XYZ file of N, CA and C in Angstrom:
648
model
N 0.994 -1.261 -0.442
C 0.077 -0.064 0.096
C 0.659 1.233 0.061
N 1.889 1.283 0.942
C 3.144 2.972 1.101
C 3.561 2.514 -0.649
N 3.870 1.595 -1.295
C 4.031 1.905 -2.153
C 3.401 2.590 -3.773
N 2.517 1.948 -3.750
C 0.804 2.576 -4.105
C 0.775 4.172 -3.991
N 1.202 4.250 -2.536
C 1.003 5.916 -2.743
C 2.084 6.162 -2.572
N 3.000 5.878 -2.844
C 4.356 6.964 -2.791
C 4.120 7.224 -4.737
N 3.936 5.731 -5.739
C 3.226 5.796 -6.645
C 2.774 7.525 -7.413
N 1.398 7.080 -7.073
C 0.351 8.129 -6.517
C 0.790 9.901 -6.693
N 1.715 9.763 -5.559
C 2.242 10.941 -5.255
C 2.770 11.320 -6.632
N 4.081 10.631 -6.569
C 5.339 11.430 -7.234
C 4.482 11.620 -8.864
N 3.639 10.800 -9.236
C 2.860 10.499 -10.542
C 2.208 11.912 -10.661
N 1.324 12.105 -9.849
C 0.829 13.374 -9.955
C 1.343 14.896 -9.628
N 2.455 14.687 -8.668
C 3.224 15.792 -8.884
C 4.420 16.443 -9.789
N 4.764 14.900 -10.465
C 5.367 15.298 -11.687
C 4.280 15.797 -13.002
N 2.963 15.509 -12.832
C 2.353 15.701 -14.016
C 1.693 17.132 -13.498
N 1.668 17.290 -12.454
C 0.744 18.936 -12.251
C 1.147 19.619 -13.163
N 2.905 20.428 -13.211
C 3.490 21.100 -14.159
C 3.151 21.338 -15.542
N 3.215 19.450 -15.689
C 3.264 19.066 -17.465
C 1.508 19.405 -17.791
N 1.230 19.274 -16.513
C -0.931 19.366 -17.397
C -0.891 20.779 -17.209
N -0.583 21.617 -16.705
C -0.554 23.191 -16.398
C -0.264 23.747 -18.076
N 0.626 23.322 -18.244
C 1.490 23.751 -19.415
C 0.693 23.191 -20.691
N 0.924 22.325 -20.422
C 0.167 21.404 -21.995
C -1.476 22.144 -22.170
N -2.245 22.440 -20.443
C -3.642 22.279 -20.848
C -3.298 24.187 -21.481
N -2.706 24.737 -21.452
C -2.673 26.533 -21.513
C -2.247 26.115 -22.661
N -1.551 25.131 -23.488
C -1.290 25.461 -24.755
C -2.492 25.027 -25.734
N -2.849 23.744 -24.991
C -4.252 23.517 -26.036
C -5.243 24.914 -25.718
N -5.332 25.104 -24.568
C -6.038 25.753 -24.513
C -6.287 27.761 -25.400
N -4.645 27.543 -25.804
C -4.361 28.954 -26.376
C -4.317 28.487 -28.122
N -3.360 27.198 -28.616
C -3.746 27.191 -29.638
C -4.782 26.742 -31.012
N -4.464 26.711 -31.933
C -5.538 26.999 -32.752
C -5.134 26.371 -34.573
N -3.645 25.557 -34.291
C -3.434 24.913 -35.554
C -3.227 23.501 -35.566
N -2.538 22.840 -36.210
C -2.328 21.475 -35.826
C -2.035 20.560 -35.419
N -1.237 21.528 -34.877
C -0.272 21.208 -33.500
C -1.270 20.249 -32.131
N -2.383 20.952 -32.217
C -3.034 20.866 -31.427
C -4.068 19.625 -31.591
N -4.317 19.383 -32.275
C -4.669 18.122 -32.640
C -3.961 17.194 -32.580
N -2.831 16.719 -32.964
C -1.642 16.088 -32.695
C -1.190 15.152 -31.530
N -1.679 16.423 -30.371
C -1.202 16.447 -29.131
C -2.042 15.820 -28.703
N -3.359 16.531 -29.146
C -4.603 16.204 -28.067
C -4.767 14.279 -28.590
N -4.220 14.128 -29.414
C -4.759 12.914 -30.167
C -3.791 11.793 -29.356
N -2.608 12.470 -28.719
C -1.533 11.536 -27.838
C -2.025 11.129 -26.621
N -2.588 12.222 -26.106
C -2.762 12.538 -24.913
C -4.473 11.854 -24.331
N -5.334 11.576 -25.594
C -5.760 10.872 -25.251
C -6.111 9.501 -25.467
N -4.756 9.160 -26.033
C -4.715 7.494 -26.742
C -4.628 6.772 -24.927
N -3.987 7.012 -24.433
C -4.369 6.198 -22.766
C -5.446 6.142 -22.545
N -6.712 6.678 -23.021
C -8.165 6.919 -22.255
C -8.479 5.413 -23.523
N -8.069 5.479 -24.612
C -8.733 4.554 -25.436
C -7.965 3.212 -25.856
N -6.717 3.274 -25.514
C -6.301 2.361 -25.828
C -6.234 0.833 -24.358
N -5.929 -0.121 -24.919
C -5.994 -1.332 -23.500
C -5.273 -0.770 -22.615
N -4.589 -0.690 -21.580
C -3.766 -0.646 -20.955
C -2.580 -1.184 -21.169
N -2.899 -3.121 -21.638
C -1.756 -3.649 -21.972
C -1.343 -3.127 -23.006
N -1.536 -2.796 -23.730
C -1.252 -2.675 -25.132
C 0.187 -1.310 -25.145
N -0.572 -0.438 -24.081
C 0.496 0.491 -24.243
C 2.109 -0.001 -23.377
N 0.922 -0.651 -22.416
C 2.365 -1.312 -21.578
C 3.242 -2.072 -22.141
N 2.638 -3.138 -23.186
C 3.524 -3.337 -24.132
C 4.673 -2.702 -25.034
N 3.997 -1.616 -25.420
C 5.201 -0.963 -26.197
C 6.315 0.139 -24.810
N 5.507 0.552 -24.375
C 6.477 0.938 -23.177
C 7.428 -0.308 -22.971
N 7.268 -1.549 -22.939
C 8.541 -2.322 -22.454
C 9.355 -2.569 -23.538
N 8.744 -2.905 -24.566
C 9.746 -3.021 -25.722
C 10.516 -1.369 -25.880
N 10.120 -0.325 -25.628
C 11.033 0.847 -25.495
C 11.804 0.439 -24.768
N 11.482 0.254 -23.044
C 12.315 0.165 -22.135
C 13.180 -0.567 -22.123
N 12.884 -1.981 -22.883
C 13.880 -3.018 -22.521
C 15.288 -2.639 -23.061
N 16.166 -3.292 -22.156
C 17.371 -3.460 -23.075
C 17.856 -3.904 -24.198
N 16.842 -4.085 -24.834
C 17.313 -4.342 -26.166
C 16.585 -3.324 -27.104
N 15.721 -2.306 -26.389
C 15.378 -1.181 -27.232
C 16.004 -0.386 -27.502
N 15.724 1.015 -27.874
C 16.446 2.034 -28.157
C 16.705 2.419 -27.202
N 15.653 2.886 -26.767
C 15.583 3.832 -25.782
C 16.418 3.539 -24.587
N 15.619 2.029 -23.722
C 16.107 1.039 -23.096
C 17.708 1.000 -23.380
N 18.928 0.661 -23.895
C 19.387 0.273 -24.272
C 20.444 2.060 -24.290
N 20.029 2.836 -24.282
C 20.644 4.069 -24.240
C 20.696 4.687 -22.961
N 19.643 4.152 -22.407
C 19.879 4.760 -21.163
C 20.693 3.963 -19.894
N 20.611 2.520 -20.117
C 21.446 1.380 -19.706
C 22.976 1.873 -19.994
N 22.932 2.079 -21.547
C 24.777 2.530 -22.015
C 25.090 3.509 -21.029
N 24.875 4.290 -21.211
C 25.145 6.321 -20.799
C 24.688 6.172 -19.076
N 23.891 6.067 -18.261
C 23.225 6.444 -17.255
C 23.301 5.070 -16.468
N 23.703 3.918 -16.838
C 23.365 2.641 -16.072
C 22.046 2.674 -15.807
N 20.540 3.062 -16.143
C 19.984 3.271 -15.898
C 19.119 2.154 -16.624
N 18.357 0.775 -15.638
C 17.476 0.164 -16.192
C 15.877 0.316 -16.005
N 14.997 1.021 -16.492
C 13.802 1.161 -16.514
C 12.876 0.083 -16.154
N 12.842 -1.385 -17.225
C 12.258 -2.725 -16.608
C 12.093 -3.168 -15.465
N 11.125 -3.587 -14.759
C 11.181 -4.071 -13.727
C 12.271 -3.151 -12.925
N 11.452 -1.981 -12.758
C 11.952 -1.301 -11.630
C 11.147 0.136 -11.343
N 11.126 0.820 -10.077
C 10.369 2.024 -9.886
C 10.089 3.088 -10.664
N 11.039 3.377 -11.037
C 11.486 4.280 -11.883
C 10.442 3.947 -13.283
N 10.906 2.592 -14.182
C 9.766 2.093 -14.821
C 8.371 2.689 -14.952
N 8.018 2.301 -13.783
C 6.788 2.239 -13.531
C 6.315 3.529 -13.802
N 7.284 4.580 -12.601
C 6.725 5.790 -12.399
C 6.482 6.686 -13.978
N 7.340 6.114 -14.651
C 7.018 6.972 -16.214
C 5.931 6.269 -16.619
N 5.551 5.026 -16.972
C 4.538 4.739 -17.528
C 3.020 5.136 -16.690
N 2.866 5.132 -15.377
C 1.925 5.709 -14.094
C 1.908 7.795 -15.204
N 3.157 8.124 -15.758
C 3.012 9.211 -15.392
C 2.409 9.471 -17.391
N 2.662 8.557 -18.129
C 2.393 8.568 -19.582
C 0.611 8.163 -19.262
N 0.537 6.967 -17.990
C -1.125 6.991 -18.545
C -2.020 7.857 -17.627
N -1.139 8.682 -16.910
C -1.958 9.005 -16.630
C -2.135 10.849 -16.916
N -1.934 11.292 -17.833
C -1.495 12.410 -18.590
C -2.974 12.881 -18.953
N -3.914 11.824 -19.500
C -5.422 12.780 -19.588
C -5.884 12.818 -18.550
N -5.952 12.420 -17.556
C -6.187 12.245 -15.960
C -6.399 14.071 -15.488
N -5.214 14.807 -16.180
C -4.383 15.662 -15.637
C -4.529 16.965 -16.384
N -4.161 16.731 -17.902
C -4.579 17.709 -18.956
C -5.722 18.470 -19.115
N -6.964 17.529 -19.118
C -8.215 17.668 -19.693
C -9.093 18.421 -18.963
N -8.779 18.254 -17.262
C -9.444 18.893 -16.564
C -8.772 20.774 -16.440
N -7.783 20.519 -16.494
C -6.861 21.902 -16.650
C -7.331 22.607 -17.704
N -7.231 22.021 -19.154
C -7.777 22.713 -20.001
C -8.721 23.202 -20.423
N -10.251 22.339 -19.811
C -11.217 22.517 -19.875
C -12.040 23.693 -18.439
N -11.182 24.094 -17.315
C -11.156 25.079 -16.465
C -10.705 25.905 -17.405
N -9.430 26.129 -18.169
C -9.680 27.151 -18.862
C -10.474 27.790 -19.941
N -10.765 26.638 -20.382
C -11.841 27.340 -21.492
C -13.123 27.630 -21.319
N -13.535 27.341 -20.011
C -14.788 28.176 -18.987
C -14.534 28.983 -18.590
N -13.438 29.807 -18.774
C -12.870 31.362 -18.352
C -13.178 32.202 -19.594
N -14.093 33.419 -19.006
C -14.462 34.423 -19.974
C -13.250 34.672 -20.626
N -13.013 35.118 -21.921
C -11.889 36.000 -22.325
C -11.662 36.939 -21.993
N -12.645 37.722 -21.633
C -12.263 38.857 -21.235
C -11.103 39.380 -19.901
N -10.953 37.969 -19.228
C -10.230 38.593 -18.401
C -8.913 37.741 -18.266
N -8.436 37.164 -19.613
C -7.504 37.211 -20.126
C -6.683 38.398 -21.006
N -7.859 38.855 -21.718
C -7.058 40.428 -22.438
C -7.373 41.448 -21.402
N -7.659 41.389 -20.606
C -7.771 42.695 -19.194
C -6.353 42.119 -18.631
N -6.224 40.962 -18.661
C -4.402 40.983 -18.082
C -3.241 41.511 -19.171
N -3.248 41.212 -20.484
C -2.834 41.709 -21.343
C -2.684 43.351 -21.093
N -3.852 43.733 -20.588
C -3.924 44.818 -21.162
C -2.969 45.856 -19.887
N -3.083 45.613 -19.027
C -2.289 45.549 -17.934
C -1.133 45.145 -18.177
N -0.460 45.008 -19.345
C 1.429 44.835 -19.490
C 1.446 43.342 -18.829
N 0.609 42.449 -18.338
C 0.785 41.160 -17.911
C 1.671 40.521 -19.043
N 2.580 39.099 -19.100
C 2.438 38.276 -20.617
C 2.207 37.403 -20.409
N 2.585 36.282 -21.231
C 1.540 34.941 -21.182
C 1.704 34.250 -19.539
N 2.727 34.094 -19.371
C 3.339 32.996 -18.213
C 2.575 33.907 -16.869
N 2.817 35.209 -16.899
C 2.187 36.129 -15.728
C 0.920 35.659 -15.485
N 0.241 36.326 -16.778
C -1.505 35.934 -17.044
C -1.604 34.751 -16.078
N -0.956 33.680 -16.901
C -1.364 32.032 -16.508
C -1.169 32.054 -15.317
N -0.008 32.272 -14.415
C 0.295 31.887 -12.988
C -0.671 33.366 -12.249
N -1.000 33.674 -12.428
C -1.130 35.439 -11.796
C -2.787 35.424 -11.791
N -3.343 35.172 -13.057
C -4.879 35.656 -13.570
C -5.758 34.180 -13.528
N -5.272 33.361 -14.580
C -5.959 32.499 -14.808
C -6.238 31.309 -14.529
N -5.005 30.832 -13.356
C -5.337 29.517 -12.769
C -5.382 29.525 -11.474
N -5.810 31.392 -10.532
C -6.489 31.245 -9.662
C -7.877 31.000 -9.510
N -8.187 30.850 -11.070
C -9.618 31.188 -10.869
C -10.133 29.469 -11.489
N -9.350 28.842 -11.373
C -9.858 27.805 -11.595
C -9.363 26.548 -11.001
N -9.312 26.582 -9.518
C -8.587 26.035 -8.259
C -9.602 24.930 -8.810
N -10.784 24.745 -8.440
C -11.808 23.963 -8.727
C -10.975 22.492 -9.983
N -10.865 23.166 -10.733
C -10.270 22.282 -11.874
C -8.957 21.802 -11.678
N -7.881 22.539 -10.739
C -7.107 21.619 -11.061
C -6.578 21.355 -9.583
N -7.300 21.176 -8.886
C -8.216 19.895 -7.697
C -8.428 18.694 -8.356
N -9.825 18.859 -9.480
C -9.793 17.950 -9.692
C -8.988 17.211 -10.390
N -8.132 17.359 -11.223
C -6.940 16.950 -12.021
C -6.155 16.563 -10.978
N -5.451 16.701 -9.860
C -5.030 16.801 -9.172
C -5.124 14.817 -8.730
N -6.839 15.283 -7.772
C -7.113 13.976 -7.501
C -7.436 13.317 -8.257
N -8.117 13.608 -9.670
C -7.974 12.428 -10.588
C -6.600 11.542 -10.803
N -5.850 12.438 -11.110
C -4.420 11.533 -11.417
C -4.462 10.803 -10.093
N -4.383 11.073 -8.768
C -3.893 10.757 -7.769
C -5.079 8.951 -7.415
N -6.071 9.052 -7.939
C -6.924 8.078 -7.353
C -6.825 7.374 -9.062
N -6.472 7.574 -10.044
C -6.621 7.263 -11.530
C -4.704 5.960 -10.715
N -4.219 7.005 -10.692
C -2.648 6.034 -10.459
C -2.621 5.072 -9.144
N -3.598 5.224 -8.234
C -3.742 4.308 -7.101
C -3.916 3.036 -7.888
N -5.624 2.873 -9.175
C -5.802 1.717 -9.411
C -5.296 1.477 -10.534
N -3.788 1.757 -11.038
C -3.288 1.297 -12.082
C -2.921 -0.751 -11.869
N -3.215 -0.944 -13.484
C -2.983 -2.451 -13.356
C -1.719 -3.097 -14.001
N -2.748 -2.405 -15.686
C -2.095 -3.575 -16.885
C -0.926 -2.804 -16.941
N -0.936 -1.066 -16.992
C 0.948 -0.772 -17.216
C 1.744 -0.652 -16.381
N 1.288 -0.708 -15.428
C 2.441 -1.132 -15.005
C 3.070 -2.675 -14.296
N 1.964 -3.831 -14.381
C 2.092 -4.843 -14.799
C 3.009 -5.249 -15.236
N 2.961 -4.968 -16.916
C 3.863 -5.320 -17.992
C 4.926 -4.363 -17.840
N 5.083 -3.222 -17.257
C 6.777 -3.066 -17.078
C 7.677 -3.165 -16.297
N 6.545 -3.201 -14.698
C 7.052 -3.597 -13.831
C 7.121 -4.953 -13.140
N 6.503 -5.634 -13.666
C 6.027 -6.982 -13.185
C 6.026 -7.142 -11.798
N 6.027 -7.920 -11.080
C 5.271 -8.263 -9.368
C 6.794 -8.590 -8.419
N 7.468 -7.336 -8.837
C 8.555 -7.648 -7.439
C 8.579 -6.484 -6.149
N 8.648 -7.379 -5.093
C 8.089 -6.974 -3.647
C 8.847 -6.301 -3.075
N 8.390 -5.037 -3.385
C 8.553 -3.910 -2.545
C 9.688 -2.885 -3.471
N 9.258 -3.573 -4.592
C 9.709 -2.473 -5.516
C 8.775 -2.153 -6.643
N 7.921 -2.983 -7.078
C 6.835 -3.119 -8.187
C 5.478 -3.451 -7.749
N 5.513 -4.134 -6.622
C 4.506 -4.955 -6.627
C 3.297 -3.807 -6.111
N 2.502 -3.248 -6.332
C 1.294 -2.276 -6.356
C 0.259 -2.986 -5.250
N -0.550 -2.142 -4.916
C -1.665 -2.919 -4.240
C -2.967 -3.563 -5.167
N -2.565 -3.265 -6.612
C -3.617 -3.657 -7.433
C -3.092 -5.549 -7.824
N -2.114 -5.315 -8.040
C -1.201 -6.271 -8.271
C -1.359 -7.031 -7.291
N -1.217 -6.642 -6.172
C -1.039 -7.939 -4.667
C -2.658 -8.579 -4.482
N -3.631 -7.635 -4.965
C -4.706 -7.952 -4.670
C -5.227 -9.247 -5.829
N -4.693 -8.869 -6.871
C -4.522 -9.670 -8.030
C -4.268 -11.050 -7.570
N -2.313 -10.919 -6.972
C -2.439 -12.610 -6.411
C -3.369 -13.144 -5.621
N -3.612 -12.207 -4.291
C -4.521 -12.669 -3.808
C -5.498 -13.811 -4.061
N -5.941 -13.438 -4.957
C -7.723 -13.864 -5.639
C -7.182 -15.228 -6.145
N -5.630 -14.838 -7.027
C -5.717 -16.179 -7.624
C -5.068 -17.199 -6.642
N -4.549 -16.983 -5.582
C -4.085 -18.031 -4.174
C -5.797 -18.472 -3.340
N -6.532 -17.633 -3.959
C -7.904 -18.039 -3.251
C -8.006 -17.461 -1.684
N -7.026 -16.623 -1.412
C -6.732 -15.969 -0.185
C -7.761 -14.687 -0.293
N -8.790 -14.591 -0.164
C -10.123 -14.266 -0.039
C -9.759 -13.232 0.803
N -9.728 -13.137 1.719
C -9.443 -12.383 3.575
C -8.594 -11.153 3.109
N -7.214 -11.761 2.559
C -6.298 -10.763 2.616
C -6.830 -9.978 1.027
N -7.363 -10.577 -0.156
C -7.705 -9.578 -1.087
C -8.703 -8.715 -0.514
N -9.502 -8.823 0.506
C -10.685 -8.204 0.574
C -10.259 -7.059 1.382
N -9.117 -7.291 2.377
C -8.013 -5.810 2.894
C -8.079 -5.084 2.062
N -7.389 -5.809 0.803
C -7.128 -4.879 -0.211
C -7.769 -3.625 -1.510
N -8.916 -4.475 -1.454
C -9.920 -4.280 -2.317
C -10.675 -2.910 -1.442
N -11.097 -3.493 -0.273
C -11.577 -2.201 1.136
C -10.810 -1.047 0.863
N -9.406 -1.514 1.115
C -8.719 -0.109 1.485
C -8.857 0.625 0.183
N -8.302 0.048 -1.183
C -8.423 0.696 -2.222
C -9.906 1.627 -2.745
N -10.877 1.094 -2.415
C -12.496 1.372 -2.243
C -12.197 2.686 -1.374
N -12.008 2.563 -0.219
C -12.078 3.784 0.456
C -11.763 4.979 0.532
N -10.237 4.553 -0.073
C -9.498 5.805 -0.890
C -9.521 6.657 -1.305
N -10.202 5.837 -2.822
C -11.052 6.269 -4.084
C -11.880 6.912 -3.623
N -12.754 6.225 -2.668
C -13.936 7.124 -2.590
C -13.904 8.200 -1.584
N -13.540 8.260 -0.953
C -13.157 9.750 0.172
C -12.585 10.546 -0.820
N -11.519 10.288 -1.343
C -10.844 11.434 -2.352
C -11.893 12.040 -3.574
N -12.990 11.432 -3.871
C -14.036 11.703 -4.587
C -15.200 12.332 -3.543
N -14.986 11.955 -3.007
C -16.169 12.891 -1.755
C -15.133 14.289 -1.621
N -13.955 14.019 -1.082
C -13.494 15.581 -1.243
C -13.687 16.143 -2.580
N -13.331 15.490 -3.728
C -13.494 16.852 -4.911
C -14.667 17.563 -4.842
N -16.181 16.487 -5.088
C -16.867 17.680 -4.771
C -17.676 17.871 -3.939
N -17.172 18.018 -2.701
C -17.652 18.495 -1.512
C -17.086 20.034 -1.772
N -15.818 19.968 -2.380
C -15.050 21.233 -2.777
C -15.627 21.466 -3.445
N -15.862 21.255 -4.866
C -16.183 22.038 -6.185
C -17.576 22.523 -5.364
N -18.682 21.407 -4.428
C -19.899 22.489 -4.458
C -19.729 23.694 -3.833
N -18.708 23.760 -2.642
C -18.453 24.893 -2.076
C -18.067 26.003 -2.631
N -17.309 25.753 -3.898
C -16.873 26.386 -4.621
C -17.802 27.688 -5.648
N -18.736 26.442 -5.905
C -19.976 27.356 -6.660
C -20.446 28.164 -5.715
N -20.982 27.125 -4.809
C -21.900 28.256 -3.406
C -21.442 29.414 -3.965
N -20.174 29.751 -3.341
C -19.532 31.006 -2.861
C -19.065 31.902 -4.206
N -18.813 31.457 -5.593
C -18.721 32.454 -6.757
C -19.759 32.403 -7.408
């Protein structure tokens, strides 16, 4: 469970700045690159997790281009390691971070950004001082959604990390192992813990969004 929360925490922390910048780019972009980037962001949602995990395994393996390069130059092996499942989790969680932030920015009136520009603020200053403070619920939804999704990941991390105790054996993988071993008592503990955390975080998201709407 601790390893699962560690993975979810670092996935969310890494994706937050990436999601903000990508969300802002998609909010402003009008060219064909916007469509190409949106396709890449949405792919983890439409592809079976094992498909994405398989291609990441090929890419990260010591025989793959990236895996061979990292092993030769930095002595870094991504397959069957926490670093590997972290990268896979970041890629798989990308749409859960980017899409709520982009939607939040699109919901703002365009006059807000225009007024900031008229006052002499640049794009980045406008983003961080004007736009982001006005989409706090969207940012919270993105972070919580990413965290909850990372807690329940199975297919992608199983393909990349396998099932190594203390290194890549997440709660979802342990749950699957206990069910296979017909150890339903321990499987129930894993399942109930994951259910309680996910339901609790979703309750917090909805409650904060409700309070925000009532005060604005």
